[in-house]
Amino acid sequence: MNSLSRLELARLVANQLPKQGFVNLGIGAPTSVADYLPSDTSVMLHSENGILNVGPKPAEGEEDPDLINAGKMPVTLARGGSFFDSSLSFSMMRGGHLDIAILGAFQVSQHGDLANWSTGDLNGAPPAIGGAIDLAVGAKQIWVMMEHTTRDAQPRLIERCTLPLTAVGVVAKVFTNLAIIDITGNGFVVQALFEGASLESVQQLTGAPLKPAPTLRRFSSDGVLTPPR
């Protein structure tokens, strides 16, 4: 089954953001969303190490070693951007000032539980949960972007997380390389499928029941959704 690449997934997520608001991009794959924001957006991107209005990655050879995001990757500063210390940055995160946080995940449960800081492997694992928990409980909405399965084809969307939890019942929407899924009181509700994928084939790769939305849409590799029918 064909699926989106990581960069195509970042483009899809960028195209689904509201036209304005404050959005945090978590460490890892979510940082690529900054490279695909539409030209007419008024979204301001936040990085937990103390940047507001993060821009796309710089052109090769134009990196500034003093201008990096929380994942230590070089970034640019968009017009009107600002810098501040970690205490102010975490006050923004904990105080409910972020409209959306886009995070990666190892697992998401059908109840919206998030596991994204540890695989349970003590060798080389992070020593603590870090800022992920502040984002998970502080942002108004949590969006997750991740591959639908692990490298050995095990589902990441499951009935109950088996890895250490970051937060309970916080995830509102999941973007995978195969589907866009809302998490509601009815579990996983599929809003859109990648072109060529069927609900049945995606269900086989998912560890909990999938329910189709009343209007099931499609999306392509350029990140565009079909209009509702």
Short mmCIF file of C-alpha atoms in Angstrom, two decimals:
data_model
loop_
_atom_site.label_atom_id
_atom_site.label_comp_id
_atom_site.label_asym_id
_atom_site.label_seq_id
_atom_site.Cartn_x
_atom_site.Cartn_y
_atom_site.Cartn_z
CA MET A 1 0.00 0.00 0.00
CA ASN A 2 1.35 3.43 -0.92
CA SER A 3 1.62 6.01 1.85
CA LEU A 4 2.89 9.52 2.54
CA SER A 5 6.55 10.23 3.18
CA ARG A 6 7.44 12.16 6.33
CA LEU A 7 7.78 15.42 4.43
CA GLU A 8 4.48 14.86 2.62
CA LEU A 9 2.87 14.20 5.98
CA ALA A 10 4.30 17.49 7.29
CA ARG A 11 2.77 19.29 4.31
CA LEU A 12 -0.61 17.68 5.01
CA VAL A 13 -0.53 18.80 8.65
CA ALA A 14 0.54 22.33 7.70
CA ASN A 15 -2.38 22.62 5.30
CA GLN A 16 -4.85 21.61 8.02
CA LEU A 17 -3.81 24.25 10.54
CA PRO A 18 -6.20 27.16 11.15
CA LYS A 19 -5.31 30.44 9.48
CA GLN A 20 -4.17 31.98 12.76
CA GLY A 21 -3.10 30.94 16.22
CA PHE A 22 -0.09 29.94 18.29
CA VAL A 23 1.27 26.49 17.47
CA ASN A 24 4.11 24.51 19.02
CA LEU A 25 6.02 22.03 16.89
CA GLY A 26 7.41 19.14 18.90
CA ILE A 27 10.89 17.70 18.49
CA GLY A 28 11.44 15.43 15.50
CA ALA A 29 9.17 15.10 12.48
CA PRO A 30 6.74 17.91 13.52
CA THR A 31 9.46 20.52 13.05
CA SER A 32 9.16 20.03 9.27
CA VAL A 33 5.67 21.55 9.38
CA ALA A 34 7.37 24.97 9.50
CA ASP A 35 8.63 24.44 5.95
CA TYR A 36 5.13 24.00 4.49
CA LEU A 37 2.96 26.69 6.06
CA PRO A 38 0.74 28.30 3.40
CA SER A 39 1.75 31.80 2.31
CA ASP A 40 -1.51 33.30 3.59
CA THR A 41 -1.19 31.92 7.12
CA SER A 42 -1.04 34.04 10.27
CA VAL A 43 0.00 31.11 12.44
CA MET A 44 2.90 31.87 14.78
CA LEU A 45 5.11 28.89 15.60
CA HIS A 46 6.49 28.44 19.11
CA SER A 47 9.62 26.52 20.10
CA GLU A 48 9.95 25.58 23.76
CA ASN A 49 13.57 26.74 23.97
CA GLY A 50 12.31 30.32 23.69
CA ILE A 51 11.30 31.39 20.17
CA LEU A 52 7.99 32.74 18.90
CA ASN A 53 7.31 32.97 15.16
CA VAL A 54 9.77 30.33 14.02
CA GLY A 55 10.34 30.32 10.27
CA PRO A 56 11.32 27.51 7.89
CA LYS A 57 14.71 25.88 7.94
CA PRO A 58 17.47 28.04 6.44
CA ALA A 59 18.99 27.45 3.04
CA GLU A 60 22.10 25.29 3.02
CA GLY A 61 25.11 27.35 4.02
CA GLU A 62 22.98 30.03 5.73
CA GLU A 63 22.54 28.27 9.07
CA ASP A 64 23.10 30.32 12.23
CA PRO A 65 24.46 28.10 15.04
CA ASP A 66 22.85 30.45 17.59
CA LEU A 67 19.38 30.10 16.03
CA ILE A 68 18.06 26.60 16.69
CA ASN A 69 14.80 25.00 17.77
CA ALA A 70 14.23 22.75 20.79
CA GLY A 71 15.56 19.79 18.80
CA LYS A 72 18.82 21.67 18.12
CA MET A 73 17.98 21.98 14.42
CA PRO A 74 18.74 25.29 12.62
CA VAL A 75 15.72 27.49 11.96
CA THR A 76 14.96 31.01 10.79
CA LEU A 77 12.98 33.76 12.49
CA ALA A 78 9.88 35.06 10.71
CA ARG A 79 9.01 38.75 10.62
CA GLY A 80 7.96 39.95 14.08
CA GLY A 81 9.59 37.00 15.84
CA SER A 82 10.96 37.19 19.35
CA PHE A 83 13.23 35.42 21.83
CA PHE A 84 12.73 34.82 25.56
CA ASP A 85 13.98 32.62 28.38
CA SER A 86 12.77 29.14 29.27
CA SER A 87 10.68 30.29 32.23
CA LEU A 88 8.55 32.50 29.98
CA SER A 89 8.39 29.84 27.30
CA PHE A 90 7.13 27.22 29.76
CA SER A 91 4.66 29.73 31.20
CA MET A 92 3.19 30.00 27.71
CA MET A 93 2.99 26.22 27.48
CA ARG A 94 1.54 25.61 30.94
CA GLY A 95 -0.74 28.63 30.93
CA GLY A 96 -2.97 27.56 28.05
CA HIS A 97 -1.61 30.13 25.60
CA LEU A 98 -0.85 27.64 22.81
CA ASP A 99 -3.77 26.80 20.54
CA ILE A 100 -2.24 23.59 19.18
CA ALA A 101 0.82 21.47 19.93
CA ILE A 102 1.87 19.07 17.18
CA LEU A 103 3.76 16.14 18.67
CA GLY A 104 5.24 12.87 17.54
CA ALA A 105 4.22 9.67 19.32
CA PHE A 106 5.15 6.04 19.83
CA GLN A 107 1.56 5.11 20.68
CA VAL A 108 -1.87 6.73 20.94
CA SER A 109 -4.83 4.97 22.55
CA GLN A 110 -8.44 5.11 21.42
CA HIS A 111 -9.12 7.26 24.50
CA GLY A 112 -6.54 9.87 23.47
CA ASP A 113 -3.78 8.73 25.82
CA LEU A 114 -0.33 9.75 24.58
CA ALA A 115 2.95 7.82 24.88
CA ASN A 116 5.76 9.77 23.23
CA TRP A 117 8.76 10.01 25.51
CA SER A 118 10.01 6.47 26.13
CA THR A 119 9.92 3.12 24.37
CA GLY A 120 10.60 1.41 27.68
CA ASP A 121 14.17 0.58 26.63
CA LEU A 122 16.43 1.68 29.49
CA ASN A 123 19.55 1.62 27.30
CA GLY A 124 19.97 5.10 25.86
CA ALA A 125 16.44 6.16 26.81
CA PRO A 126 15.73 9.76 27.85
CA PRO A 127 16.32 10.21 31.60
CA ALA A 128 12.99 11.99 32.09
CA ILE A 129 9.81 13.04 30.35
CA GLY A 130 11.00 16.60 29.61
CA GLY A 131 8.80 19.34 28.17
CA ALA A 132 6.48 16.91 26.39
CA ILE A 133 4.24 16.70 29.46
CA ASP A 134 3.95 20.50 29.69
CA LEU A 135 2.81 20.68 26.07
CA ALA A 136 0.51 17.69 26.41
CA VAL A 137 -1.47 19.15 29.31
CA GLY A 138 -1.03 22.85 28.54
CA ALA A 139 -1.97 23.30 24.88
CA LYS A 140 -5.63 23.71 23.99
CA GLN A 141 -5.40 20.92 21.41
CA ILE A 142 -2.91 18.12 20.86
CA TRP A 143 -2.34 16.90 17.31
CA VAL A 144 -0.11 13.89 16.72
CA MET A 145 1.74 13.15 13.50
CA MET A 146 3.39 9.74 13.15
CA GLU A 147 3.70 6.71 10.93
CA HIS A 148 0.72 4.41 11.22
CA THR A 149 2.83 1.42 12.29
CA THR A 150 6.23 0.69 13.76
CA ARG A 151 9.15 -0.49 11.65
CA ASP A 152 8.11 -4.08 12.31
CA ALA A 153 4.51 -3.34 11.25
CA GLN A 154 3.03 -3.21 14.75
CA PRO A 155 0.15 -0.73 15.24
CA ARG A 156 0.78 2.57 16.96
CA LEU A 157 -2.95 3.31 17.26
CA ILE A 158 -4.19 0.87 19.87
CA GLU A 159 -6.89 0.27 22.47
CA ARG A 160 -4.59 0.90 25.44
CA CYS A 161 -1.02 2.19 25.47
CA THR A 162 1.61 -0.29 26.64
CA LEU A 163 4.49 2.21 26.79
CA PRO A 164 5.04 4.81 29.54
CA LEU A 165 2.39 7.53 29.25
CA THR A 166 3.06 11.20 28.69
CA ALA A 167 -0.52 12.28 29.44
CA VAL A 168 -4.00 10.76 29.62
CA GLY A 169 -6.87 11.64 27.28
CA VAL A 170 -5.22 14.62 25.62
CA VAL A 171 -4.94 13.77 21.89
CA ALA A 172 -7.66 15.27 19.70
CA LYS A 173 -6.41 14.44 16.20
CA VAL A 174 -3.89 12.05 14.66
CA PHE A 175 -2.24 12.41 11.25
CA THR A 176 -0.54 9.29 9.92
CA ASN A 177 0.92 8.40 6.55
CA LEU A 178 -2.40 6.65 5.81
CA ALA A 179 -5.19 8.52 7.57
CA ILE A 180 -6.49 11.54 9.46
CA ILE A 181 -8.24 10.37 12.60
CA ASP A 182 -10.18 12.28 15.24
CA ILE A 183 -10.38 10.91 18.77
CA THR A 184 -13.82 11.34 20.29
CA GLY A 185 -15.99 9.65 22.88
CA ASN A 186 -16.51 7.02 20.18
CA GLY A 187 -12.83 6.17 19.83
CA PHE A 188 -10.98 6.51 16.52
CA VAL A 189 -13.09 8.26 13.87
CA VAL A 190 -11.48 8.34 10.42
CA GLN A 191 -11.96 11.69 8.72
CA ALA A 192 -9.81 11.05 5.65
CA LEU A 193 -7.78 8.32 3.97
CA PHE A 194 -4.76 8.51 1.71
CA GLU A 195 -5.68 8.00 -1.93
CA GLY A 196 -5.63 4.28 -2.73
CA ALA A 197 -6.09 3.17 0.87
CA SER A 198 -9.31 1.55 2.04
CA LEU A 199 -10.84 1.61 5.49
CA GLU A 200 -10.48 -2.18 5.62
CA SER A 201 -6.77 -2.15 4.76
CA VAL A 202 -6.02 0.59 7.30
CA GLN A 203 -8.04 -1.26 9.93
CA GLN A 204 -5.73 -4.25 9.51
CA LEU A 205 -2.83 -2.01 10.58
CA THR A 206 -4.66 -0.55 13.57
CA GLY A 207 -4.97 -2.06 17.03
CA ALA A 208 -8.43 -0.67 17.82
CA PRO A 209 -11.71 -0.27 15.91
CA LEU A 210 -11.91 2.47 13.28
CA LYS A 211 -15.20 4.21 12.62
CA PRO A 212 -15.70 6.21 9.41
CA ALA A 213 -16.87 9.80 9.65
CA PRO A 214 -20.23 10.53 7.98
CA THR A 215 -18.27 12.16 5.17
CA LEU A 216 -15.06 10.26 4.53
CA ARG A 217 -12.58 12.36 2.56
CA ARG A 218 -9.38 11.59 0.65
CA PHE A 219 -5.98 13.28 0.62
CA SER A 220 -3.12 13.10 -1.86
CA SER A 221 0.66 13.34 -1.58
CA ASP A 222 0.49 17.11 -2.09
CA GLY A 223 -1.42 17.44 1.19
CA VAL A 224 -4.74 18.47 -0.34
CA LEU A 225 -8.03 17.01 0.89
CA THR A 226 -10.96 16.37 -1.42
CA PRO A 227 -13.98 18.60 -0.74
CA PRO A 228 -16.72 17.08 1.45
CA ARG A 229 -19.45 15.35 -0.55
#
